[in-house]
mmCIF file of C-alpha atoms in Angstrom:
data_model
loop_
_atom_site.group_PDB
_atom_site.id
_atom_site.type_symbol
_atom_site.label_atom_id
_atom_site.label_comp_id
_atom_site.label_asym_id
_atom_site.label_seq_id
_atom_site.Cartn_x
_atom_site.Cartn_y
_atom_site.Cartn_z
ATOM 1 C CA UNK Q 1 17.618 -27.250 7.186
ATOM 2 C CA UNK Q 2 14.331 -25.857 8.473
ATOM 3 C CA UNK Q 3 12.176 -22.736 8.366
ATOM 4 C CA UNK Q 4 13.310 -21.625 11.826
ATOM 5 C CA UNK Q 5 16.952 -21.576 10.758
ATOM 6 C CA UNK Q 6 16.041 -19.455 7.733
ATOM 7 C CA UNK Q 7 14.321 -16.997 10.066
ATOM 8 C CA UNK Q 8 17.469 -16.902 12.200
ATOM 9 C CA UNK Q 9 19.603 -15.994 9.165
ATOM 10 C CA UNK Q 10 17.204 -13.239 8.082
ATOM 11 C CA UNK Q 11 17.086 -11.810 11.615
ATOM 12 C CA UNK Q 12 20.873 -11.646 11.969
ATOM 13 C CA UNK Q 13 21.248 -10.140 8.496
ATOM 14 C CA UNK Q 14 18.646 -7.458 9.254
ATOM 15 C CA UNK Q 15 20.022 -6.579 12.697
ATOM 16 C CA UNK Q 16 23.756 -6.848 11.996
ATOM 17 C CA UNK Q 17 24.523 -8.867 15.119
ATOM 18 C CA UNK Q 18 23.595 -12.109 16.834
ATOM 19 C CA UNK Q 19 22.819 -10.312 20.080
ATOM 20 C CA UNK Q 20 20.266 -7.917 18.575
ATOM 21 C CA UNK Q 21 18.706 -10.668 16.466
ATOM 22 C CA UNK Q 22 18.285 -12.886 19.540
ATOM 23 C CA UNK Q 23 16.479 -10.047 21.353
ATOM 24 C CA UNK Q 24 14.094 -9.553 18.446
ATOM 25 C CA UNK Q 25 13.397 -13.286 18.227
ATOM 26 C CA UNK Q 26 12.972 -13.630 22.026
ATOM 27 C CA UNK Q 27 15.518 -16.432 22.253
ATOM 28 C CA UNK Q 28 18.941 -16.727 23.866
ATOM 29 C CA UNK Q 29 22.016 -15.780 21.868
ATOM 30 C CA UNK Q 30 23.580 -19.279 22.276
ATOM 31 C CA UNK Q 31 20.414 -20.869 20.824
ATOM 32 C CA UNK Q 32 20.577 -18.543 17.842
ATOM 33 C CA UNK Q 33 24.310 -19.114 17.309
ATOM 34 C CA UNK Q 34 23.942 -22.877 17.553
ATOM 35 C CA UNK Q 35 21.034 -22.905 15.114
ATOM 36 C CA UNK Q 36 22.987 -20.993 12.463
ATOM 37 C CA UNK Q 37 26.178 -22.973 13.091
ATOM 38 C CA UNK Q 38 24.302 -26.246 12.580
ATOM 39 C CA UNK Q 39 22.864 -24.850 9.330
ATOM 40 C CA UNK Q 40 26.319 -23.793 8.107
ATOM 41 C CA UNK Q 41 27.692 -27.252 8.849
ATOM 42 C CA UNK Q 42 24.796 -28.926 7.063
ATOM 43 C CA UNK Q 43 25.084 -26.918 3.837
ATOM 44 C CA UNK Q 44 28.878 -26.671 3.977
ATOM 45 C CA UNK Q 45 29.262 -22.885 3.719
ATOM 46 C CA UNK Q 46 29.947 -19.972 6.075
ATOM 47 C CA UNK Q 47 27.006 -17.559 6.035
ATOM 48 C CA UNK Q 48 28.349 -14.817 8.331
ATOM 49 C CA UNK Q 49 31.631 -13.106 9.066
ATOM 50 C CA UNK Q 50 31.635 -12.759 12.839
ATOM 51 C CA UNK Q 51 33.562 -9.925 14.534
ATOM 52 C CA UNK Q 52 33.465 -8.085 17.839
ATOM 53 C CA UNK Q 53 31.477 -5.349 16.083
ATOM 54 C CA UNK Q 54 28.746 -7.642 14.769
ATOM 55 C CA UNK Q 55 28.039 -10.005 11.887
ATOM 56 C CA UNK Q 56 27.957 -9.462 8.138
ATOM 57 C CA UNK Q 57 26.937 -11.809 5.348
ATOM 58 C CA UNK Q 58 29.501 -13.594 3.217
ATOM 59 C CA UNK Q 59 28.984 -13.829 -0.537
ATOM 60 C CA UNK Q 60 27.425 -17.274 -0.044
ATOM 61 C CA UNK Q 61 25.381 -15.805 2.779
ATOM 62 C CA UNK Q 62 23.913 -13.154 0.492
ATOM 63 C CA UNK Q 63 22.850 -15.838 -1.984
ATOM 64 C CA UNK Q 64 21.325 -17.932 0.800
ATOM 65 C CA UNK Q 65 19.472 -14.894 2.189
ATOM 66 C CA UNK Q 66 17.901 -14.156 -1.181
ATOM 67 C CA UNK Q 67 16.486 -17.694 -1.428
ATOM 68 C CA UNK Q 68 15.453 -17.817 2.234
ATOM 69 C CA UNK Q 69 13.465 -14.562 1.981
ATOM 70 C CA UNK Q 70 11.551 -15.895 -1.026
ATOM 71 C CA UNK Q 71 10.664 -19.089 0.849
ATOM 72 C CA UNK Q 72 9.603 -17.195 3.977
ATOM 73 C CA UNK Q 73 7.444 -14.871 1.895
ATOM 74 C CA UNK Q 74 5.678 -17.876 0.375
ATOM 75 C CA UNK Q 75 5.225 -19.400 3.834
ATOM 76 C CA UNK Q 76 3.679 -16.169 5.082
ATOM 77 C CA UNK Q 77 1.256 -16.162 2.156
ATOM 78 C CA UNK Q 78 0.160 -19.710 3.019
ATOM 79 C CA UNK Q 79 -0.251 -18.811 6.692
ATOM 80 C CA UNK Q 80 -2.289 -15.723 5.858
ATOM 81 C CA UNK Q 81 -4.476 -17.792 3.538
ATOM 82 C CA UNK Q 82 -5.273 -20.626 5.902
ATOM 83 C CA UNK Q 83 -4.974 -19.428 9.486
ATOM 84 C CA UNK Q 84 -8.661 -19.045 10.354
ATOM 85 C CA UNK Q 85 -7.981 -17.651 13.845
ATOM 86 C CA UNK Q 86 -5.927 -14.806 12.438
ATOM 87 C CA UNK Q 87 -8.527 -14.019 9.793
ATOM 88 C CA UNK Q 88 -11.343 -13.968 12.321
ATOM 89 C CA UNK Q 89 -9.552 -11.444 14.527
ATOM 90 C CA UNK Q 90 -8.133 -9.039 11.936
ATOM 91 C CA UNK Q 91 -9.586 -6.951 9.148
ATOM 92 C CA UNK Q 92 -7.140 -5.351 6.765
ATOM 93 C CA UNK Q 93 -7.462 -3.182 3.665
ATOM 94 C CA UNK Q 94 -4.803 -1.673 1.401
ATOM 95 C CA UNK Q 95 -5.472 1.461 -0.568
ATOM 96 C CA UNK Q 96 -4.112 4.286 -2.611
ATOM 97 C CA UNK Q 97 -4.087 7.582 -0.699
ATOM 98 C CA UNK Q 98 -7.687 8.682 -0.115
ATOM 99 C CA UNK Q 99 -8.967 11.073 2.520
ATOM 100 C CA UNK Q 100 -12.377 9.388 2.723
ATOM 101 C CA UNK Q 101 -10.917 6.095 4.007
ATOM 102 C CA UNK Q 102 -10.789 7.310 7.601
ATOM 103 C CA UNK Q 103 -14.512 8.027 7.689
ATOM 104 C CA UNK Q 104 -15.504 4.697 6.127
ATOM 105 C CA UNK Q 105 -13.118 2.665 8.272
ATOM 106 C CA UNK Q 106 -14.298 4.506 11.382
ATOM 107 C CA UNK Q 107 -17.850 3.261 10.775
ATOM 108 C CA UNK Q 108 -16.557 -0.275 10.253
ATOM 109 C CA UNK Q 109 -14.576 -0.206 13.505
ATOM 110 C CA UNK Q 110 -17.563 1.048 15.489
ATOM 111 C CA UNK Q 111 -19.731 -1.716 14.052
ATOM 112 C CA UNK Q 112 -17.254 -4.577 14.610
ATOM 113 C CA UNK Q 113 -15.069 -3.479 17.539
ATOM 114 C CA UNK Q 114 -16.450 -6.253 19.779
ATOM 115 C CA UNK Q 115 -15.730 -8.967 17.209
ATOM 116 C CA UNK Q 116 -12.345 -7.924 15.788
ATOM 117 C CA UNK Q 117 -9.168 -7.247 17.753
ATOM 118 C CA UNK Q 118 -7.038 -5.742 14.984
ATOM 119 C CA UNK Q 119 -7.829 -3.336 12.150
ATOM 120 C CA UNK Q 120 -5.318 -2.312 9.491
ATOM 121 C CA UNK Q 121 -5.571 0.507 6.942
ATOM 122 C CA UNK Q 122 -2.479 0.509 4.735
ATOM 123 C CA UNK Q 123 -2.124 3.493 2.376
ATOM 124 C CA UNK Q 124 0.526 2.694 -0.191
ATOM 125 C CA UNK Q 125 1.450 2.541 -3.874
ATOM 126 C CA UNK Q 126 -0.756 1.014 -6.551
ATOM 127 C CA UNK Q 127 1.566 -1.954 -7.000
ATOM 128 C CA UNK Q 128 1.710 -2.675 -3.269
ATOM 129 C CA UNK Q 129 -2.081 -2.508 -2.986
ATOM 130 C CA UNK Q 130 -2.334 -5.270 -5.580
ATOM 131 C CA UNK Q 131 0.483 -7.311 -4.041
ATOM 132 C CA UNK Q 132 -1.005 -6.925 -0.554
ATOM 133 C CA UNK Q 133 -4.339 -8.413 -1.637
ATOM 134 C CA UNK Q 134 -2.618 -11.060 -3.739
ATOM 135 C CA UNK Q 135 -0.531 -12.238 -0.758
ATOM 136 C CA UNK Q 136 -3.552 -12.271 1.627
ATOM 137 C CA UNK Q 137 -2.133 -9.494 3.819
ATOM 138 C CA UNK Q 138 -5.321 -7.549 3.080
ATOM 139 C CA UNK Q 139 -8.765 -8.823 2.255
ATOM 140 C CA UNK Q 140 -9.612 -5.791 0.113
ATOM 141 C CA UNK Q 141 -7.728 -3.218 -1.958
ATOM 142 C CA UNK Q 142 -8.872 0.242 -3.099
ATOM 143 C CA UNK Q 143 -7.673 1.772 -6.391
ATOM 144 C CA UNK Q 144 -9.111 3.876 -9.218
ATOM 145 C CA UNK Q 145 -9.532 2.912 -12.862
ATOM 146 C CA UNK Q 146 -10.085 5.064 -15.934
ATOM 147 C CA UNK Q 147 -9.580 4.893 -19.686
ATOM 148 C CA UNK Q 148 -5.837 5.556 -19.346
ATOM 149 C CA UNK Q 149 -4.925 2.841 -16.838
ATOM 150 C CA UNK Q 150 -7.679 0.226 -17.000
ATOM 151 C CA UNK Q 151 -6.195 -2.093 -19.638
ATOM 152 C CA UNK Q 152 -2.785 -2.249 -17.948
ATOM 153 C CA UNK Q 153 -4.207 -2.710 -14.450
ATOM 154 C CA UNK Q 154 -6.639 -5.413 -15.578
ATOM 155 C CA UNK Q 155 -3.790 -7.414 -17.143
ATOM 156 C CA UNK Q 156 -1.886 -7.205 -13.876
ATOM 157 C CA UNK Q 157 -4.952 -8.200 -11.825
ATOM 158 C CA UNK Q 158 -5.495 -11.229 -14.050
ATOM 159 C CA UNK Q 159 -1.952 -12.402 -13.390
ATOM 160 C CA UNK Q 160 -2.489 -11.895 -9.651
ATOM 161 C CA UNK Q 161 -5.787 -13.851 -9.693
ATOM 162 C CA UNK Q 162 -7.705 -10.795 -8.496
ATOM 163 C CA UNK Q 163 -10.962 -9.203 -9.589
ATOM 164 C CA UNK Q 164 -12.781 -5.985 -8.697
ATOM 165 C CA UNK Q 165 -16.147 -4.301 -8.177
ATOM 166 C CA UNK Q 166 -16.871 -0.657 -9.018
ATOM 167 C CA UNK Q 167 -18.012 1.377 -5.996
ATOM 168 C CA UNK Q 168 -18.793 4.599 -7.824
ATOM 169 C CA UNK Q 169 -17.397 7.192 -10.199
ATOM 170 C CA UNK Q 170 -15.963 10.684 -9.926
ATOM 171 C CA UNK Q 171 -14.542 13.499 -12.028
ATOM 172 C CA UNK Q 172 -10.966 14.637 -11.533
ATOM 173 C CA UNK Q 173 -10.564 17.548 -9.111
ATOM 174 C CA UNK Q 174 -7.563 19.803 -8.571
ATOM 175 C CA UNK Q 175 -6.464 20.148 -4.939
ATOM 176 C CA UNK Q 176 -5.198 23.623 -4.009
ATOM 177 C CA UNK Q 177 -4.364 25.569 -0.879
ATOM 178 C CA UNK Q 178 -7.132 28.040 -0.064
ATOM 179 C CA UNK Q 179 -4.779 30.965 -0.899
ATOM 180 C CA UNK Q 180 -3.698 29.575 -4.259
ATOM 181 C CA UNK Q 181 -4.194 31.972 -7.234
ATOM 182 C CA UNK Q 182 -6.598 29.479 -8.846
ATOM 183 C CA UNK Q 183 -8.494 28.578 -5.669
ATOM 184 C CA UNK Q 184 -11.575 30.674 -6.430
ATOM 185 C CA UNK Q 185 -12.151 29.389 -9.960
ATOM 186 C CA UNK Q 186 -15.194 27.263 -10.664
ATOM 187 C CA UNK Q 187 -13.278 25.114 -13.142
ATOM 188 C CA UNK Q 188 -9.608 24.743 -14.121
ATOM 189 C CA UNK Q 189 -8.154 24.092 -17.552
ATOM 190 C CA UNK Q 190 -5.155 21.767 -17.713
ATOM 191 C CA UNK Q 191 -2.956 24.382 -19.375
ATOM 192 C CA UNK Q 192 -3.517 26.760 -16.443
ATOM 193 C CA UNK Q 193 -1.531 24.434 -14.173
ATOM 194 C CA UNK Q 194 1.737 24.383 -16.144
ATOM 195 C CA UNK Q 195 3.421 27.195 -14.211
ATOM 196 C CA UNK Q 196 2.637 25.704 -10.778
ATOM 197 C CA UNK Q 197 4.447 22.768 -9.095
ATOM 198 C CA UNK Q 198 2.602 19.464 -9.056
ATOM 199 C CA UNK Q 199 2.693 17.182 -6.012
ATOM 200 C CA UNK Q 200 2.618 13.496 -6.949
ATOM 201 C CA UNK Q 201 2.721 10.255 -5.002
ATOM 202 C CA UNK Q 202 5.841 8.146 -5.456
ATOM 203 C CA UNK Q 203 5.198 4.812 -7.183
ATOM 204 C CA UNK Q 204 7.092 1.622 -7.916
ATOM 205 C CA UNK Q 205 6.964 0.514 -11.507
ATOM 206 C CA UNK Q 206 7.479 4.083 -12.716
ATOM 207 C CA UNK Q 207 8.104 2.730 -16.233
ATOM 208 C CA UNK Q 208 4.437 1.735 -16.358
ATOM 209 C CA UNK Q 209 2.110 4.741 -16.505
ATOM 210 C CA UNK Q 210 -0.898 2.667 -15.427
ATOM 211 C CA UNK Q 211 0.529 2.374 -11.880
ATOM 212 C CA UNK Q 212 0.408 6.141 -11.423
ATOM 213 C CA UNK Q 213 -1.903 7.350 -8.664
ATOM 214 C CA UNK Q 214 -2.148 10.860 -10.099
ATOM 215 C CA UNK Q 215 -5.115 11.549 -12.299
ATOM 216 C CA UNK Q 216 -3.392 13.960 -14.689
ATOM 217 C CA UNK Q 217 -0.109 13.773 -16.567
ATOM 218 C CA UNK Q 218 0.837 17.295 -17.630
ATOM 219 C CA UNK Q 219 3.556 17.076 -20.255
ATOM 220 C CA UNK Q 220 4.310 20.796 -19.903
ATOM 221 C CA UNK Q 221 4.844 20.563 -16.138
ATOM 222 C CA UNK Q 222 7.875 22.561 -14.989
ATOM 223 C CA UNK Q 223 8.265 21.349 -11.389
ATOM 224 C CA UNK Q 224 7.187 18.080 -9.741
ATOM 225 C CA UNK Q 225 7.360 17.298 -6.010
ATOM 226 C CA UNK Q 226 7.195 13.616 -5.021
ATOM 227 C CA UNK Q 227 5.990 12.292 -1.675
ATOM 228 C CA UNK Q 228 4.685 8.996 -0.318
ATOM 229 C CA UNK Q 229 2.578 10.517 2.467
ATOM 230 C CA UNK Q 230 -0.885 12.068 2.201
ATOM 231 C CA UNK Q 231 -0.313 14.364 5.187
ATOM 232 C CA UNK Q 232 2.853 15.757 3.629
ATOM 233 C CA UNK Q 233 1.038 16.338 0.347
ATOM 234 C CA UNK Q 234 -1.698 18.325 2.079
ATOM 235 C CA UNK Q 235 0.843 20.415 4.004
ATOM 236 C CA UNK Q 236 2.670 21.233 0.772
ATOM 237 C CA UNK Q 237 -0.568 22.426 -0.793
ATOM 238 C CA UNK Q 238 -1.311 24.662 2.177
ATOM 239 C CA UNK Q 239 2.189 26.175 2.367
ATOM 240 C CA UNK Q 240 2.980 26.596 -1.353
ATOM 241 C CA UNK Q 241 1.298 27.305 -4.684
ATOM 242 C CA UNK Q 242 1.602 23.635 -5.664
ATOM 243 C CA UNK Q 243 -1.389 21.545 -6.729
ATOM 244 C CA UNK Q 244 -2.396 17.881 -6.751
ATOM 245 C CA UNK Q 245 -5.196 15.867 -8.338
ATOM 246 C CA UNK Q 246 -7.756 13.658 -6.672
ATOM 247 C CA UNK Q 247 -11.289 12.381 -6.421
ATOM 248 C CA UNK Q 248 -12.923 15.423 -4.876
ATOM 249 C CA UNK Q 249 -14.413 13.153 -2.200
ATOM 250 C CA UNK Q 250 -12.829 14.692 0.893
ATOM 251 C CA UNK Q 251 -13.974 14.451 4.500
ATOM 252 C CA UNK Q 252 -12.800 15.657 7.897
ATOM 253 C CA UNK Q 253 -10.281 18.410 8.600
ATOM 254 C CA UNK Q 254 -8.868 18.507 5.084
ATOM 255 C CA UNK Q 255 -11.909 20.371 3.732
ATOM 256 C CA UNK Q 256 -11.069 23.403 5.885
ATOM 257 C CA UNK Q 257 -7.566 23.859 4.496
ATOM 258 C CA UNK Q 258 -7.793 23.178 0.772
ATOM 259 C CA UNK Q 259 -9.998 23.940 -2.216
ATOM 260 C CA UNK Q 260 -11.279 21.305 -4.633
ATOM 261 C CA UNK Q 261 -11.837 22.658 -8.145
ATOM 262 C CA UNK Q 262 -13.138 20.433 -10.996
ATOM 263 C CA UNK Q 263 -10.773 19.880 -13.911
ATOM 264 C CA UNK Q 264 -12.347 20.872 -17.212
ATOM 265 C CA UNK Q 265 -13.003 18.016 -19.649
ATOM 266 C CA UNK Q 266 -11.716 15.407 -17.203
ATOM 267 C CA UNK Q 267 -12.165 11.692 -17.809
ATOM 268 C CA UNK Q 268 -14.549 9.581 -15.767
ATOM 269 C CA UNK Q 269 -12.754 7.708 -12.972
ATOM 270 C CA UNK Q 270 -14.035 4.688 -11.028
ATOM 271 C CA UNK Q 271 -13.248 3.755 -7.438
ATOM 272 C CA UNK Q 272 -12.836 -0.030 -7.300
ATOM 273 C CA UNK Q 273 -12.483 -2.658 -4.585
ATOM 274 C CA UNK Q 274 -10.047 -5.482 -5.346
ATOM 275 C CA UNK Q 275 -10.368 -8.967 -3.868
ATOM 276 C CA UNK Q 276 -9.328 -12.556 -4.480
ATOM 277 C CA UNK Q 277 -11.163 -14.432 -7.224
ATOM 278 C CA UNK Q 278 -13.338 -17.351 -6.087
ATOM 279 C CA UNK Q 279 -13.131 -16.193 -2.471
ATOM 280 C CA UNK Q 280 -16.121 -15.217 -0.377
ATOM 281 C CA UNK Q 281 -15.822 -11.728 1.103
ATOM 282 C CA UNK Q 282 -16.201 -11.712 4.886
ATOM 283 C CA UNK Q 283 -19.143 -10.094 6.671
ATOM 284 C CA UNK Q 284 -16.985 -7.165 7.766
ATOM 285 C CA UNK Q 285 -15.623 -6.819 4.237
ATOM 286 C CA UNK Q 286 -19.150 -6.665 2.847
ATOM 287 C CA UNK Q 287 -20.037 -3.997 5.416
ATOM 288 C CA UNK Q 288 -16.987 -1.929 4.369
ATOM 289 C CA UNK Q 289 -18.056 -2.196 0.716
ATOM 290 C CA UNK Q 290 -21.620 -1.111 1.568
ATOM 291 C CA UNK Q 291 -20.351 1.967 3.444
ATOM 292 C CA UNK Q 292 -17.969 2.884 0.615
ATOM 293 C CA UNK Q 293 -20.744 2.616 -1.970
ATOM 294 C CA UNK Q 294 -22.951 4.887 0.113
ATOM 295 C CA UNK Q 295 -20.188 7.506 0.233
ATOM 296 C CA UNK Q 296 -20.049 7.628 -3.568
#
């Protein structure tokens, strides 16, 4: 049994046929079939039910797939950690959904475009930001901390062998379409928002409030709209009387379409950069951090 055979099994399972899997792997179908057949003979089980319509996993195949995916994930983590060529050509960050990221990353790209071939900005859930940095897919992660989520997040970061630096602080702002009934107010009280829909970002770990990306939790909220995309959230604000919460640090085209109104008596929030403990941040990573600090 070898790593390549595990990759073959995962590819066939994901594509539903040997032919499609072979195309994705850039190998011939006979090579793929022989590799899996040799694996089945070695471990003494049939992994796939083969038909004219494709291939599906047997019960034993499902069990094997579960173990194989875990091993391949660990292998990928090791490769990401130690492949110096890959690290020298790619800069990757993972972040919660922030409008200001485009501006900061744009400056980084202009500064390092002759040295780096690939840049990655991955906007995702709080949990995936942490996991992405933990698994070396991204050098840096961007999240916020405040009095409500800090203890829970710090426990999780400790388990993941991650630490963080504070880039700056901000007060909670309410994001509204420019025609919203509350758009012209200088400040908004939390109770004023109860009759309007709230747009929130979908999160894994919904049983743990500290993973939430939204800065306010309104217990009296009547309607909640969930999305995983920042563009969709902004469009919903423009087209409806819904609201969202955020940092108030907004750049680019977004400023023309929405209003940012401070939330009265809001807590102090901190923008933080996550990174691996006992690991030196790269030159490009340090430049990104410098630009982000300047923004705040």
